[in-house]
PDB file of C-alpha atoms in Angstrom:
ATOM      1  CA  UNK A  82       0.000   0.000   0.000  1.00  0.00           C
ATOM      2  CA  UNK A  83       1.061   3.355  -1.035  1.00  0.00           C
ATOM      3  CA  UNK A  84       1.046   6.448   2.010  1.00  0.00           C
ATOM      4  CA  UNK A  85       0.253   8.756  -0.809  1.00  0.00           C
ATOM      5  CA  UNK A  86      -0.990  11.899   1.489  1.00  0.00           C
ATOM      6  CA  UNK A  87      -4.711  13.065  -0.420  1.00  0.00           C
ATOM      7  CA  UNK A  88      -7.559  15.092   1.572  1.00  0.00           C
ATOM      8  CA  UNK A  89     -10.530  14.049   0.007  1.00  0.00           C
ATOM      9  CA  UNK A  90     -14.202  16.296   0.310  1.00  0.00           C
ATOM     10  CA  UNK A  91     -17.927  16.388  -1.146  1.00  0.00           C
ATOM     11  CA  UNK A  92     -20.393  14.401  -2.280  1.00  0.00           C
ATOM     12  CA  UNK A  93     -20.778  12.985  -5.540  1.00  0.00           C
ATOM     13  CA  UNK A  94     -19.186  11.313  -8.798  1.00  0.00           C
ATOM     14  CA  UNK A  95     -15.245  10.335  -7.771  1.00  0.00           C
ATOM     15  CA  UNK A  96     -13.166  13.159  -8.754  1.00  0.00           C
ATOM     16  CA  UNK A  97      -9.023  13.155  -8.526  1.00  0.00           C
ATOM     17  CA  UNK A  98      -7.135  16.395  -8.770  1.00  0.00           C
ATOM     18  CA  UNK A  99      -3.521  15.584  -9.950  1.00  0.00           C
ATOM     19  CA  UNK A 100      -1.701  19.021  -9.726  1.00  0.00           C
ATOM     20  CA  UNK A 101       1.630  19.759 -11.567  1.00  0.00           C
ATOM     21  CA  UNK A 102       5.878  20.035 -11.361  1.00  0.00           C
ATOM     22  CA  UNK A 103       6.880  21.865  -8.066  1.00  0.00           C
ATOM     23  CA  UNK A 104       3.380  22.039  -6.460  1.00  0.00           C
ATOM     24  CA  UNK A 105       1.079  20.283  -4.168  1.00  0.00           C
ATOM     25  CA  UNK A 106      -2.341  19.176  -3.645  1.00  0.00           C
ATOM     26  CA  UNK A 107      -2.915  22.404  -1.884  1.00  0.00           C
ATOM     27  CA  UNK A 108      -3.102  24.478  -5.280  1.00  0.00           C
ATOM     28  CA  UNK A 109      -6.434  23.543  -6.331  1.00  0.00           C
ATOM     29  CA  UNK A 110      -7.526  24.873  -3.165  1.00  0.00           C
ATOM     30  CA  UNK A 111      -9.287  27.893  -4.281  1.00  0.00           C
ATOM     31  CA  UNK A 112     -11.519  25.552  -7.095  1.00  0.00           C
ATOM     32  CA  UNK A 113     -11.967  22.449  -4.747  1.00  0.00           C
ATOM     33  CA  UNK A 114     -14.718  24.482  -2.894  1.00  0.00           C
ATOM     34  CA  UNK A 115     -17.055  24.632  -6.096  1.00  0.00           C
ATOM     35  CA  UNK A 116     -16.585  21.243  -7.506  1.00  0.00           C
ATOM     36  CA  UNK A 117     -16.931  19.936  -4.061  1.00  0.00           C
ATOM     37  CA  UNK A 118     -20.683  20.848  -4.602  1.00  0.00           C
ATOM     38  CA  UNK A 119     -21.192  18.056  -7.228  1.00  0.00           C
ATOM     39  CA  UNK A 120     -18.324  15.789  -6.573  1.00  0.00           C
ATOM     40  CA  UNK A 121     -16.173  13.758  -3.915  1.00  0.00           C
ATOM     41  CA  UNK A 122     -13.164  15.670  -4.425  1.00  0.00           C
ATOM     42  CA  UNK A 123      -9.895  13.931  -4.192  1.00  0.00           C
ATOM     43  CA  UNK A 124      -6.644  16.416  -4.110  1.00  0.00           C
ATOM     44  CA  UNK A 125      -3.541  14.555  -3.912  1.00  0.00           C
ATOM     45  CA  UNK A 126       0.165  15.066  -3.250  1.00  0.00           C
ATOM     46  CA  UNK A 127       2.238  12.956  -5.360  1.00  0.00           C
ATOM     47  CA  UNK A 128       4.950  11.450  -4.582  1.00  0.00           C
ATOM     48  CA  UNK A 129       7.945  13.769  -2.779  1.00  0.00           C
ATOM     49  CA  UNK A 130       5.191  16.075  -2.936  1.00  0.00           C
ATOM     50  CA  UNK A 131       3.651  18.454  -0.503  1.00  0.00           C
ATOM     51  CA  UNK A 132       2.982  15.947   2.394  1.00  0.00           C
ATOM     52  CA  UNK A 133       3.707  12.357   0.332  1.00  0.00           C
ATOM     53  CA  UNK A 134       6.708  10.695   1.174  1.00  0.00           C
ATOM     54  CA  UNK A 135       9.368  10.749  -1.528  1.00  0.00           C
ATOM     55  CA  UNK A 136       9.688   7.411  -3.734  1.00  0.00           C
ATOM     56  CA  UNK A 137      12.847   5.766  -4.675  1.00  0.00           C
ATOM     57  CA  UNK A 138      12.035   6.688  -8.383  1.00  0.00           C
ATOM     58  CA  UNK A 139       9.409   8.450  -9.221  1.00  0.00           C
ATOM     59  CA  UNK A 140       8.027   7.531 -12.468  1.00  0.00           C
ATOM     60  CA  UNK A 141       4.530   8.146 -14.179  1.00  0.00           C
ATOM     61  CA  UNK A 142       3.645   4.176 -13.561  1.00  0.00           C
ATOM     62  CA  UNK A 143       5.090   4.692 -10.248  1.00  0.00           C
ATOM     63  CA  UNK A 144       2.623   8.011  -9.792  1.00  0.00           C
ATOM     64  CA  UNK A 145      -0.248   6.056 -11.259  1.00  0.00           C
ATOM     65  CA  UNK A 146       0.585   3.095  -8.914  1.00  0.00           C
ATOM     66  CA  UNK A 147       0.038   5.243  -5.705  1.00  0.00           C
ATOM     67  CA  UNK A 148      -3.135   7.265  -6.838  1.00  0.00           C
ATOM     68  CA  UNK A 149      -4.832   3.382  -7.121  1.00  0.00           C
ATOM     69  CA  UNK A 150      -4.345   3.213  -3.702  1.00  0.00           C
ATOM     70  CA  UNK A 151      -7.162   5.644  -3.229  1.00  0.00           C
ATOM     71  CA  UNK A 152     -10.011   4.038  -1.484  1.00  0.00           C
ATOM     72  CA  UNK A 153     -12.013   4.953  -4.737  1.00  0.00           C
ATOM     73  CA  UNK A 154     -12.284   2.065  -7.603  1.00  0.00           C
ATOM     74  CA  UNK A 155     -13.374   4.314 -10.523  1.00  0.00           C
ATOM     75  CA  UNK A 156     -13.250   8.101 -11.111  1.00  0.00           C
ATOM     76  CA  UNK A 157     -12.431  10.579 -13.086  1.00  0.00           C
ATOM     77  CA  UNK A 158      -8.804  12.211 -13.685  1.00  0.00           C
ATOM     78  CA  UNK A 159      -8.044  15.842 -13.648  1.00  0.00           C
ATOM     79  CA  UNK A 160      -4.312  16.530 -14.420  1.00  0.00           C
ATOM     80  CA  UNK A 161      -2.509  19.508 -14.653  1.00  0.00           C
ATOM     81  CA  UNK A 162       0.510  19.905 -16.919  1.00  0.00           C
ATOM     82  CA  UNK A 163       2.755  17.603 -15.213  1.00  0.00           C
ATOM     83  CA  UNK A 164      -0.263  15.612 -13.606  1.00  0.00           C
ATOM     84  CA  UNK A 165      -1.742  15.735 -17.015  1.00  0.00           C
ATOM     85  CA  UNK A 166       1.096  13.194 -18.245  1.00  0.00           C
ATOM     86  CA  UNK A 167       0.393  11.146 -15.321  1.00  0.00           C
ATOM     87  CA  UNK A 168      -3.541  11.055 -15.499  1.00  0.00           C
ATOM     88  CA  UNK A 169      -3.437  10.252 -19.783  1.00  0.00           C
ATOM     89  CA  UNK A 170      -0.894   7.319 -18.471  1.00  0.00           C
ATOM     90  CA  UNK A 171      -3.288   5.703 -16.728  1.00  0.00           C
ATOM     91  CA  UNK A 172      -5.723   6.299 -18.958  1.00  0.00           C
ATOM     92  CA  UNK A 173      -4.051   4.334 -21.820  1.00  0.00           C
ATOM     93  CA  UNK A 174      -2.534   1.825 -19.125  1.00  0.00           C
ATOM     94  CA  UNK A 175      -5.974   1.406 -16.432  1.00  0.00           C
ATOM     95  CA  UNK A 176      -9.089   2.150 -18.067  1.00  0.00           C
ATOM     96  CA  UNK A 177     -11.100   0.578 -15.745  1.00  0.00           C
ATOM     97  CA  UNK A 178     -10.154   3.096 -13.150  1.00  0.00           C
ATOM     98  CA  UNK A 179     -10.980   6.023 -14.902  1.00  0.00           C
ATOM     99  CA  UNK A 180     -14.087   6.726 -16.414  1.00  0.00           C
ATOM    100  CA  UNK A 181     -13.421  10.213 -18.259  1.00  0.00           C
ATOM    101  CA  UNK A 182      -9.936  12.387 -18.491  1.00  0.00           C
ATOM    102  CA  UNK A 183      -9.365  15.661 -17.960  1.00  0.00           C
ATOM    103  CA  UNK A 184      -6.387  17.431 -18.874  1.00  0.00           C
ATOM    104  CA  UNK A 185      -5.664  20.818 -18.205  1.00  0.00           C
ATOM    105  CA  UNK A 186      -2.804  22.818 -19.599  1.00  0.00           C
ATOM    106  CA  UNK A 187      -1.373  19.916 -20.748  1.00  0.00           C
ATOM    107  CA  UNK A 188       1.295  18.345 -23.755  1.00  0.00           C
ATOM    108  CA  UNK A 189       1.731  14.538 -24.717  1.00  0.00           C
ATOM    109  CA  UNK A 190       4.912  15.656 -24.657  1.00  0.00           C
ATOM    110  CA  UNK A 191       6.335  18.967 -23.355  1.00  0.00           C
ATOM    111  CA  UNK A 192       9.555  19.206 -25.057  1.00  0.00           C
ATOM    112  CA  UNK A 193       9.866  21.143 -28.095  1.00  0.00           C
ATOM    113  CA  UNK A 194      10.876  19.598 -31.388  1.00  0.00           C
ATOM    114  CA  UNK A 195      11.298  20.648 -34.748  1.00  0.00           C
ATOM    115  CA  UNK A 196       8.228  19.014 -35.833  1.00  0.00           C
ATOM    116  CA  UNK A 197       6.434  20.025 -32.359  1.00  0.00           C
ATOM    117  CA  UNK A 198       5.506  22.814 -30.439  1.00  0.00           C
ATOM    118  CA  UNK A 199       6.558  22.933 -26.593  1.00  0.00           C
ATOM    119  CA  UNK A 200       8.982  24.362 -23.990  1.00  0.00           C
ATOM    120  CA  UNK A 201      12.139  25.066 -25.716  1.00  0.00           C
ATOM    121  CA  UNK A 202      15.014  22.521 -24.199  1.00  0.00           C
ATOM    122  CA  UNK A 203      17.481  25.704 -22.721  1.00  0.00           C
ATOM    123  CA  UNK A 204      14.459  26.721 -20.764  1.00  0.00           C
ATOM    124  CA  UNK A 205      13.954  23.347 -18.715  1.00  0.00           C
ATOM    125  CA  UNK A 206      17.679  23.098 -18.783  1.00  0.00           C
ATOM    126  CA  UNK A 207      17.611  26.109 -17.248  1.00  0.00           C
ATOM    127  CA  UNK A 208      15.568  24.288 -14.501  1.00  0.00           C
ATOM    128  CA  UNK A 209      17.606  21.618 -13.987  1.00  0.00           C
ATOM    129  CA  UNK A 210      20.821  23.285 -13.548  1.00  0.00           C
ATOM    130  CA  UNK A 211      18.447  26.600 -11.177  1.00  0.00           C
ATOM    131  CA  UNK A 212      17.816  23.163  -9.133  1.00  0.00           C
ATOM    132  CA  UNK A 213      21.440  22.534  -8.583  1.00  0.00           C
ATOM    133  CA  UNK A 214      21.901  26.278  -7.028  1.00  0.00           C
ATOM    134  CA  UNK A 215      18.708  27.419  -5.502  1.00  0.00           C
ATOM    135  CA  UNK A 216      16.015  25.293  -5.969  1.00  0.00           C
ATOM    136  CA  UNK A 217      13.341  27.556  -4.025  1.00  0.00           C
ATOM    137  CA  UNK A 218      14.359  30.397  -6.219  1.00  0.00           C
ATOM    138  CA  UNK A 219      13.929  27.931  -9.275  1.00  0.00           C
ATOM    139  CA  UNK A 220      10.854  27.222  -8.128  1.00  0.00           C
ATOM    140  CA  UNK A 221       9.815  30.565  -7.752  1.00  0.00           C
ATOM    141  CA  UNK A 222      10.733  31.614 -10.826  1.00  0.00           C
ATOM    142  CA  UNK A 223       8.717  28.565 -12.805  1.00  0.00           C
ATOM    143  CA  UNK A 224       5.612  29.768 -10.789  1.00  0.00           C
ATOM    144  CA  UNK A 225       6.128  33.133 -12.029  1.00  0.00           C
ATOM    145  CA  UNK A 226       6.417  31.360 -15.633  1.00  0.00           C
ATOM    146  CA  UNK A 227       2.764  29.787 -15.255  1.00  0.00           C
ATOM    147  CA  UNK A 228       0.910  32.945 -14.812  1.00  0.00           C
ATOM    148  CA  UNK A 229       2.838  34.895 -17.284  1.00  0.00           C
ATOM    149  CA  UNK A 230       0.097  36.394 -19.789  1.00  0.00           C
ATOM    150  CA  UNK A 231      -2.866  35.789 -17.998  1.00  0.00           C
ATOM    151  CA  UNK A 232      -5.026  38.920 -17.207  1.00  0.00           C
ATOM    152  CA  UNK A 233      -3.890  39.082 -13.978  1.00  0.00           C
ATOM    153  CA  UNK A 234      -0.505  37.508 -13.627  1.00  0.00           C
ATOM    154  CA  UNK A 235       0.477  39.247 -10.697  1.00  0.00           C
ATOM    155  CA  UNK A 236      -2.462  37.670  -8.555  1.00  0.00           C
ATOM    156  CA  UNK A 237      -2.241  34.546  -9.798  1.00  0.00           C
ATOM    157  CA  UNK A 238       1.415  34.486  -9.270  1.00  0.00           C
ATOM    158  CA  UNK A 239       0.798  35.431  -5.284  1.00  0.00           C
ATOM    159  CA  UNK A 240      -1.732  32.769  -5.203  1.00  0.00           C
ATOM    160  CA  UNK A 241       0.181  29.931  -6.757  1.00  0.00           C
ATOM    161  CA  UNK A 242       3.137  31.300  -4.168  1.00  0.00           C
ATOM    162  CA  UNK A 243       0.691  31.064  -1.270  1.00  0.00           C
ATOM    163  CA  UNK A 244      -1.267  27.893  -2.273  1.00  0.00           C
ATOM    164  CA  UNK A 245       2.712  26.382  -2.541  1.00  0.00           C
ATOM    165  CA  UNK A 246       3.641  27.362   0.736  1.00  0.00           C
ATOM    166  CA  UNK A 247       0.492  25.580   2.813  1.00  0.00           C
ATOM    167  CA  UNK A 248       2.260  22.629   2.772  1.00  0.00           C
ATOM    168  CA  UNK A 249       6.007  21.368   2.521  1.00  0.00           C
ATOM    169  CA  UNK A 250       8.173  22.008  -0.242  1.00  0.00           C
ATOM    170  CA  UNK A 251       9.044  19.369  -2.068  1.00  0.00           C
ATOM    171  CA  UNK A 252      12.294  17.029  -2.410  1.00  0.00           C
ATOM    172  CA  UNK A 253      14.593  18.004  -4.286  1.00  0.00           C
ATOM    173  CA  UNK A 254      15.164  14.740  -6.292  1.00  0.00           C
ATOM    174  CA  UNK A 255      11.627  14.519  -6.941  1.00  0.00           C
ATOM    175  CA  UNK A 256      11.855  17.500  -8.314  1.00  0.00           C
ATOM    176  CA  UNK A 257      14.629  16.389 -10.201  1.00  0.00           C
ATOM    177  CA  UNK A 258      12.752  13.641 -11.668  1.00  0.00           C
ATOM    178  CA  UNK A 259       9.742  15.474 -12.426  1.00  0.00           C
ATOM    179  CA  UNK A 260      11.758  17.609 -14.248  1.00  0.00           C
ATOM    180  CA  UNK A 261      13.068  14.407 -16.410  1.00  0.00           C
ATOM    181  CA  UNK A 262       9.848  13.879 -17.231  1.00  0.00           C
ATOM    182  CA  UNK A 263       8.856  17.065 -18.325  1.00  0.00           C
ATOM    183  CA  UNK A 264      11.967  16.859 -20.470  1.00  0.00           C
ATOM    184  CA  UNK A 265      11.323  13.236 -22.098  1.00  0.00           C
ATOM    185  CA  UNK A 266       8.264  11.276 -21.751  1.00  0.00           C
ATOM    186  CA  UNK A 267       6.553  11.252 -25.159  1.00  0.00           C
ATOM    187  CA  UNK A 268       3.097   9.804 -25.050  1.00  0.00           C
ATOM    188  CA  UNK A 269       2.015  10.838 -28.716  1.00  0.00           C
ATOM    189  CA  UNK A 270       2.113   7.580 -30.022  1.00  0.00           C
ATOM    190  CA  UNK A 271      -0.360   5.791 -26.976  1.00  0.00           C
ATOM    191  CA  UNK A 272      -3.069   8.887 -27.498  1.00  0.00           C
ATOM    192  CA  UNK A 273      -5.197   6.510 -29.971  1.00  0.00           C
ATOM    193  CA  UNK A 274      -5.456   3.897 -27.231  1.00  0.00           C
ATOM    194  CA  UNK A 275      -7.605   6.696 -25.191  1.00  0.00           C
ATOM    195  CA  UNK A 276     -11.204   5.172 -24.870  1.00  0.00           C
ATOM    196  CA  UNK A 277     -13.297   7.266 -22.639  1.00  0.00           C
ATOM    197  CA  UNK A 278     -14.144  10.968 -22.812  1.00  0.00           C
ATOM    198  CA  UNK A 279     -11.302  13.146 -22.661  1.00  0.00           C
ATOM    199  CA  UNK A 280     -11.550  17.113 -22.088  1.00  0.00           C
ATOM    200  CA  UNK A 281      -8.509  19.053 -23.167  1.00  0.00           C
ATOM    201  CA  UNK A 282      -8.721  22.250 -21.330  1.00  0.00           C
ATOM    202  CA  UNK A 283      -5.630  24.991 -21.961  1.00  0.00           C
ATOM    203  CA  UNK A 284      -5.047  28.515 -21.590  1.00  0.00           C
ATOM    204  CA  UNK A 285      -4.878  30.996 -24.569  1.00  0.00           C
ATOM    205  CA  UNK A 286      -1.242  32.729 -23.240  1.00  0.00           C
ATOM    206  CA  UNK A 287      -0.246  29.827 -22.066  1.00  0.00           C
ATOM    207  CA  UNK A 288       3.591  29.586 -22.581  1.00  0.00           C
ATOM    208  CA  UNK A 289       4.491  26.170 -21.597  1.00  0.00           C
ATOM    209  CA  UNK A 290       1.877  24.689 -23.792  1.00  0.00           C
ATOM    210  CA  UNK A 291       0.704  27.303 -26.509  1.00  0.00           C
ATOM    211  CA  UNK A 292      -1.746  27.173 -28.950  1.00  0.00           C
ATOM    212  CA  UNK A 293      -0.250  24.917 -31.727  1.00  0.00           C
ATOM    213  CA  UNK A 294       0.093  22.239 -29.144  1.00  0.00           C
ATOM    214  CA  UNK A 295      -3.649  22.288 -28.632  1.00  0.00           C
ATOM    215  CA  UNK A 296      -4.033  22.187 -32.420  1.00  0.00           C
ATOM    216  CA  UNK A 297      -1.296  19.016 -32.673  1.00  0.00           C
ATOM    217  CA  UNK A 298      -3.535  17.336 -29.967  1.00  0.00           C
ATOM    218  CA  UNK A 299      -6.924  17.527 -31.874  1.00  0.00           C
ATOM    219  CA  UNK A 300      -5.247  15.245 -35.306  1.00  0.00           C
ATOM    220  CA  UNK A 301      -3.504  13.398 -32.855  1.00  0.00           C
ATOM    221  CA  UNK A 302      -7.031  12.101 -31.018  1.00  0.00           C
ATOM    222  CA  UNK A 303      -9.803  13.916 -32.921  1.00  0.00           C
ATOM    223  CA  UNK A 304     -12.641  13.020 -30.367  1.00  0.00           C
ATOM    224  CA  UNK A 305     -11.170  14.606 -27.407  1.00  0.00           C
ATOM    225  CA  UNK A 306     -13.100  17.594 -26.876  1.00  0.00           C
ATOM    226  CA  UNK A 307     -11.063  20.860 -26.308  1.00  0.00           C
ATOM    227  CA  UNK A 308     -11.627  24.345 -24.403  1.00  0.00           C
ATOM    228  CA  UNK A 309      -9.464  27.169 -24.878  1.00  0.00           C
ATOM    229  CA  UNK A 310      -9.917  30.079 -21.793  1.00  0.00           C
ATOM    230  CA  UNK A 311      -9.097  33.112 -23.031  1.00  0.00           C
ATOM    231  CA  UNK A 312      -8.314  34.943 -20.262  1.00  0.00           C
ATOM    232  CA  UNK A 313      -5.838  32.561 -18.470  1.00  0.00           C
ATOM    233  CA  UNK A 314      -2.288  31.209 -18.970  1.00  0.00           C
ATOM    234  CA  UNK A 315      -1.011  28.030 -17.734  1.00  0.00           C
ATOM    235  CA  UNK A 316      -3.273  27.969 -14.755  1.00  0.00           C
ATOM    236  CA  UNK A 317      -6.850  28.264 -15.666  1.00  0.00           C
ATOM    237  CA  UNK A 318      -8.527  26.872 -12.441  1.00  0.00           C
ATOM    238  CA  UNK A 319      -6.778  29.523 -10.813  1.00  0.00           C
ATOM    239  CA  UNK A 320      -7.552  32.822 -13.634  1.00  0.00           C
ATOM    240  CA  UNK A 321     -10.738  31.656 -14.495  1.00  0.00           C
ATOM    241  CA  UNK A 322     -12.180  29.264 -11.333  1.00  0.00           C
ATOM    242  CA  UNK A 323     -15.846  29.631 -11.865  1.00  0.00           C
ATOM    243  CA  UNK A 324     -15.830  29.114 -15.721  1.00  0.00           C
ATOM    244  CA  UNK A 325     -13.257  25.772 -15.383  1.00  0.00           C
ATOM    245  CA  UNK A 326     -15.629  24.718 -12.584  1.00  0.00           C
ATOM    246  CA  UNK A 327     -18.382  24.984 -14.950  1.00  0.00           C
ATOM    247  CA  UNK A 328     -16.270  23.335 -17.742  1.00  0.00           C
ATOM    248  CA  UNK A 329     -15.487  20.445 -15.559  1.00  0.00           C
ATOM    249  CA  UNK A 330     -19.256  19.855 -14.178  1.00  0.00           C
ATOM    250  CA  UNK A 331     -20.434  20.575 -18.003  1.00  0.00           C
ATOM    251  CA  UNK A 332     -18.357  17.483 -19.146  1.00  0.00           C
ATOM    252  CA  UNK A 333     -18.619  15.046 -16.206  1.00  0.00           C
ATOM    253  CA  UNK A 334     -22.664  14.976 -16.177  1.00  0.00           C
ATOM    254  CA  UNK A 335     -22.211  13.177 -19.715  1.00  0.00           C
ATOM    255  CA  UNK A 336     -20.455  10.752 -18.303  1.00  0.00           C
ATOM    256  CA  UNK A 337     -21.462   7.492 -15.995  1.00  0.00           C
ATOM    257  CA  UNK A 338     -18.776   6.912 -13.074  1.00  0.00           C
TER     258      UNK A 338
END
């Protein structure tokens, strides 16, 4: 059994909030409260994570592996951006578990290539060497990344910064691997094998994931159905809370958990 740490609220369809690189559980704070009206809410820290215990590797099966512990048998999966990667993995490798996907802010792969838009490599280098020096000042400085371009950054940024500090930082090597993550796992070619409804949700001035991403993602599985919001960046459930609240009930009332 995993000691994943999760705080869990509300009544309702099986919900899990899997939040992204450098964060915590903790960050969805601020949208937990409305979709705790219509669902059980399940915010977790992954592993090395907020209040979870660091692993020995950390790996998206190994991620996967500890959400199952969750005294829940079928839900649905809300990932952000890093969490993103980890809910489409166990989409394609436990269907049974999750009944509909939501990804939010989120790339197949995050890497930028010639043929594919992402994060330029030099930037998450950048990340893994700011880790080396000062990795609460690296971490600052991705936060301040997130809400860059959304209409109000500088709120969002003190938000993300306060939502970050509720709980422990996390370890550095999980950080580290994280990061690794960020930088190589490619999950283009396991999209098709994607079976239940999946809700692509990104921000329009988002600069981890921008807008060509979204458009690769729609040939890559055509039935997904996709939301841009136009007033948000990489964080949309913290710009634009009420409307991704709506987004999220909106989808999940199609769906039988």
């Amino acid at each position: 059994m995993s000691n994943l740490y999760f705080e869990s609220h509300g009544q309702g369809p099986a919900l899990i909030l899997i939040h992204g690189w450098g964060l915590n559980g903790a960050v969805w704070r601020p949208v937990s409260e409305l979709l705790a009206e219509h669902f059980c809410v399940y915010q977790v820290d992954l592993p090395g994570f907020g209040h979870s215990p660091v692993q020995p590797e950390l790996s998206l099966a190994s991620m996967v592996e500890a959400i199952l512990t969750l005294p829940v048998q079928r839900a649905i999966w809300l990932g952000w951006s890093l969490g993103g990667l980890v809910a489409k993995y166990a989409a394609i490798h436990h269907p049974e578990r999750v009944a509909g996907l939501i990804t939010v802010a989120s790339s197949a792969h995050f890497m930028a290539k010639t043929d594919w838009p992402g994060i330029q490599p030099q930037v998450l280098q950048g990340f893994a060497e700011g880790l080396q020096q000062d990795f609460k000042k690296t971490l600052q400085q991705f936060l301040a990344i997130q809400a860059m371009g959304s209409e109000q950054a500088k709120q969002d940024i003190k938000q993300l910064r306060n939502l970050l500090a509720i709980r422990p930082l996390p370890n550095l090597a999980a950080l580290e691997q994280g990061l690794a993550l960020l930088q190589n796992q490619d999950l283009r070619a396991e999209l098709a094998q994607i079976s239940m409804p999946w809700l692509q949700l990104y921000g329009r001035s988002d600069a981890l994931v921008p807008k060509a991403a979204m458009q690769q993602h729609a040939l890559l599985h055509s039935e997904a159905e996709q939301f841009q919001f136009n007033q948000s960046s990489h964080a949309p459930f913290i710009s634009e809370k009420q409307l991704f609240a709506e987004k999220v009930l909106d989808f999940a009332q199609r769906i039988v958990v």
